[in-house]
Amino acid sequence: MNVTVEIEHRATDPQRHDWVCRSCHTHSDLAAMRELLYVCPQCGYHARIGARERIRQLTDPGSFTELWSGVKTLDPLGFVDLQTYPERVLEAQGKTGLAEAIVTGTATIADTACVLAVMDFGFMGGSMGSVVGEKLWRSAELAAGEHLPLVAVCSSGGARMQEGILSLMQMAKTSCAVDLITDAGVQFIALLVDPCTGGVVASFATLADICIAEPGAQLYFSGPRVIQQTTREALPAGFGSAERNLELGHLDAVVPRADLRDKLGAYLRLLKGGEGPERGETRGPAGRGTGRLAEAALDRAQAVAAYARRALVRGDRESPDEAQDAPA
Amino acid sequence: MNVTVEIEHRATDPQRHDWVCRSCHTHSDLAAMRELLYVCPQCGYHARIGARERIRQLTDPGSFTELWSGVKTLDPLGFVDLQTYPERVLEAQGKTGLAEAIVTGTATIADTACVLAVMDFGFMGGSMGSVVGEKLWRSAELAAGEHLPLVAVCSSGGARMQEGILSLMQMAKTSCAVDLITDAGVQFIALLVDPCTGGVVASFATLADICIAEPGAQLYFSGPRVIQQTTREALPAGFGSAERNLELGHLDAVVPRADLRDKLGAYLRLLKGGEGPERGETRGPAGRGTGRLAEAALDRAQAVAAYARRALVRGDRESPDEAQDAPA
Amino acid sequence: MHLSEEIERVQTKLKTLRHEAHRHDTWVTVEIARHKERPRTRDYIAHLIDGFEELKGDRLRADDPAIVGGLGWFRGRAVLVVGHQKGRTLDEQTLHNFGMARPEGYRKAQRLFALAERHRLPVLTFVDTPGAYPGVAAEEGGQARAIADTMLRMARLSVPVVATIIGEGGSGGALALAVADRVLMQENATYSVISPEGCAAILWRDADYAAQAAESLRPTASQLYDLGVIETVVREPRGGAQKDPEAAAEAVGAAITDALDELQQLDPEVRRRQRRERFRRLGAWADPEEGLPGAPFSPSRM
Amino acid sequence: MHLSEEIERVQTKLKTLRHEAHRHDTWVTVEIARHKERPRTRDYIAHLIDGFEELKGDRLRADDPAIVGGLGWFRGRAVLVVGHQKGRTLDEQTLHNFGMARPEGYRKAQRLFALAERHRLPVLTFVDTPGAYPGVAAEEGGQARAIADTMLRMARLSVPVVATIIGEGGSGGALALAVADRVLMQENATYSVISPEGCAAILWRDADYAAQAAESLRPTASQLYDLGVIETVVREPRGGAQKDPEAAAEAVGAAITDALDELQQLDPEVRRRQRRERFRRLGAWADPEEGLPGAPFSPSRM
Ligand SMILES: [Zn+2]
Ligand SMILES: [Zn+2]
């Protein structure tokens, strides 16, 4: 299940050079795979990748500034199953090198400044607990307050059961975060990657203006196993796949990994290109390589990150409106 | 097809006293049938009735004041098929005693003042031409301007083909009339009676806050014949019936004729009973027989009708807001 | 007396001949509007929209291939485009259900309109459909309300809306995408409450009277312009848009530009109100109580 | 030393016993929450709502019998009521799909919420469901987004929203009707991210650990009150609401009245913002950079 982790592990281990496709079992050179964004050159299989690798692939080089990395997981229920919750978290941190199942910050994507939130399936199955909810909230709040688009890369096995009801509440919390976004009229794009299920797909991930997925991604609320155990129904071919979801009207597009950065850039430019007073600085489909605009976007992304770092986001910034006197 | 017309015809012919049910062929006394609202006492079949009879059944006695009865049909295309359009209109007028396929005015229903628009299937199959659209528009505009609810009784075979494209435009015009209603926040209830099809069911009739139908009413956009001719599909049992439409989520309720007045009254009181400054004069489910409230409602309905008669509705009253200084 | 009789005879004959010629014209237009090679919505998108990003789905249960929609740049303006899509080959026609949308198609249009509204993007629609799909699933899936709701939502948009009728504008299925600030129509397109065949079958009880019904329905651009139903007749290359799709698209593009330029100068609330008033005015009736003719056009009275 | 060892031993034993007792309590609550005779949404409607007018349908494709909705008078106030409906007999249970809504049910709720918003009617919801229906058609019919969209639309309502958990509050299916200003919960109801059986199957790999999982999940009203997830624990008759449904309904009615009285004093926009803030606060985390504890409740830290 954790290709993500394997890739990250191998990438740090100079001894191992080969990558084996989960789908067609072809061996490939690991360094080449990095160039290929971990898409199998034989069969097109899109391997699961971690949040750091995703950020490398999507954002303009050097443009990402991480925010809120210090937000810490707690154990509100003192939850114990076969392991304690703290033990499970520590293990996940060790395995992924991440503090939690989401990485957030600002960046430019194809020269458009945005707030970026990227989930990592390798961290306890990308489960959504309080920290994921809180960092998603802060991302939405920052985007709304600063009139920046929000881009969320969603991958999750569902709720973080070890936080019990509080993990369920993150569905409501992140949906309310989308309410902030809606009120502010900023752009929100969700990229759903394999697998995106449970509470995440039933909250903020499917509430975006534009909702796209990678080829072959599994997307569902209740999974095949639960359905078969509960209802004993036969599953149709391709059940839950991105492609089937597209046919069923739940996605705007299925986009190969290699096209993602350009596609996101195109969406962002189009959505902010509409009628209106403060619009219009980027007219037309071309968006890359226009040096001055690119620099301005990067400056903006970094200034917003610096501002967010300084501000005590919680408490200080109740409403997005109050954030208007932030540096622009 | 024209039970309506038959009933009306027989009612004016003292020689004929019996009524024959279209469904179970039971003979009944015509005078008794009037008491029974033309619902067969044997099988419950709801016979088609004309606009006047409908108004008698739905409104509090003596409360209906007709408006805009003088709006006249024109022949914008000089349409000729086997007959000229004017010939067809004259024939329909003679048959029904109505000027057009809709009767509009103000009334009280279970002691609640409202604007009422009632279509008559007996008039050229209740087809929607320019006059129907215009009288519906005026009804909506008056309701919006005077903050009165709109109740529409819809029955139609579709567009008035003899007015060509202008009849199609009435779908857009009446949908825009609902936009007036929506902007003003007034209540809109549609009662769909047999048959309600084509352009009417695909415009204002299905845009109401609450949408109900009589038992057994046929409701569809494309009828069984068109479907079978075009796609040769087998029709499911009950296709197009009110009952099936209820199961399919397209109606709020199917309400027997005898309950309609009380039901409409209950809806109207509930929808205006919500939170808010100028609400609350009628609290609680009981609404009939409270003498003072009933009188006030009747006064209001009649004052609005008198006002509407005086005003040149067209031109003078561009926006509902301007109508606020009307007598209340 | 002889002379005046002769004059009358000749005048009657002339009238009949004009009538015939006119009938012929109408049917020719119907045939061009339905021509297999006539450019479709996707052809206009290819010619007029830069960087088109197709967006699929109704977010409920399906993506209807009879409706195509997406974002793109129309001459430097970011816009939302929604249109009926017919196919050309039999396979394509089947895929796109001959341009006949199902409820899912109208709801896809609705959710795209909402996207445009949220981000203040002008809406361009392209109309080309024989009509709504007369199938059981479409009916039971709420076709009637889907069409009504689409019209109401278009009426409520605060962004500019320009509709262009590029082929067949068939009945409610066409109108569902045409509650616009400006309705443009190509010279050889048709727009009608019912197909000539359907009209003939009902009123003449014989579909063979289609040409005659077509004439009675007055479905051509110039006739609709006279009736006040459309704002602009867009010229086509001689013989029809299929003879020179690029030139046809250029003409459409110029007409859309003009319409957008005008519309974008208006306050959104005013624009919305004017759109509503536009449709309020459509119809022919008289109200003697008001002492006013009923409509700006009333060629004949009762 | 002996003494202190003895004390420690006894204390440990006491702790274990308390633990056992507590576990027992939790499971008893789970069983009462699922009791066949427990009053359902329709029972509360019958007791608390005068002149209830049921309104059906999602206006798209179905009426989901697992969700009941309509207008009525709650102690003199016109309100919209929406709730999960479970059956009691096997036939009823099958009809209502055991209270497990399909996408059509959530969309029915959405369109009723819109009706309430348009006419400024307070919204009362009753939550009683094992969860969303895990079926193929529900999944492919857009269950995920239907739930998400329902939550977002509840968040956006300007009218007061009071949710009452009256039985099983199962996962996303329950939460979809509980994005409210005030969440009330009956003493013996449960509210949980996953069923105890489901949790046990995943984390213990054995559904037989359900009672243990139930304890870990802390799904009871008093536990949820301590976690800040609900505002009010509504007392039930001794032994559970099924022992005296009328008394149970009276208590629920009183709690709803209190909540509405408070909420109706607020400005709609403030109320909406506070609702959003209510959910923003739910969660347990720490942020050392801010020098603040993460949440108002953090019984244990890492
Ligand atoms: Zn491969
Ligand atoms: Zn009978």
mmCIF file of C-alpha atoms and ligand atoms in Angstrom, chain B residues 19-28 33 39-46, ligand 2:
data_model
loop_
_atom_site.group_PDB
_atom_site.id
_atom_site.type_symbol
_atom_site.label_atom_id
_atom_site.label_comp_id
_atom_site.label_asym_id
_atom_site.label_seq_id
_atom_site.Cartn_x
_atom_site.Cartn_y
_atom_site.Cartn_z
ATOM 1 C CA TRP B 19 -72.177 12.345 -15.011
ATOM 2 C CA VAL B 20 -70.234 9.352 -16.264
ATOM 3 C CA CYS B 21 -66.844 8.540 -14.772
ATOM 4 C CA ARG B 22 -64.116 8.271 -17.405
ATOM 5 C CA SER B 23 -62.327 5.697 -15.315
ATOM 6 C CA CYS B 24 -64.951 3.312 -13.874
ATOM 7 C CA HIS B 25 -67.947 4.410 -16.005
ATOM 8 C CA THR B 26 -70.200 4.773 -12.964
ATOM 9 C CA HIS B 27 -73.099 7.172 -13.463
ATOM 10 C CA SER B 28 -73.515 9.868 -10.839
ATOM 11 C CA MET B 33 -70.679 15.627 -8.368
ATOM 12 C CA VAL B 39 -64.089 13.309 -7.916
ATOM 13 C CA CYS B 40 -65.744 9.986 -8.656
ATOM 14 C CA PRO B 41 -67.270 8.572 -5.468
ATOM 15 C CA GLN B 42 -66.719 5.040 -6.751
ATOM 16 C CA CYS B 43 -63.079 5.033 -7.857
ATOM 17 C CA GLY B 44 -61.639 8.380 -6.780
ATOM 18 C CA TYR B 45 -60.946 9.483 -10.350
ATOM 19 C CA HIS B 46 -60.233 13.204 -10.419
HETATM 20 ZN ZN ZN E 2 -65.013 6.296 -11.193
#
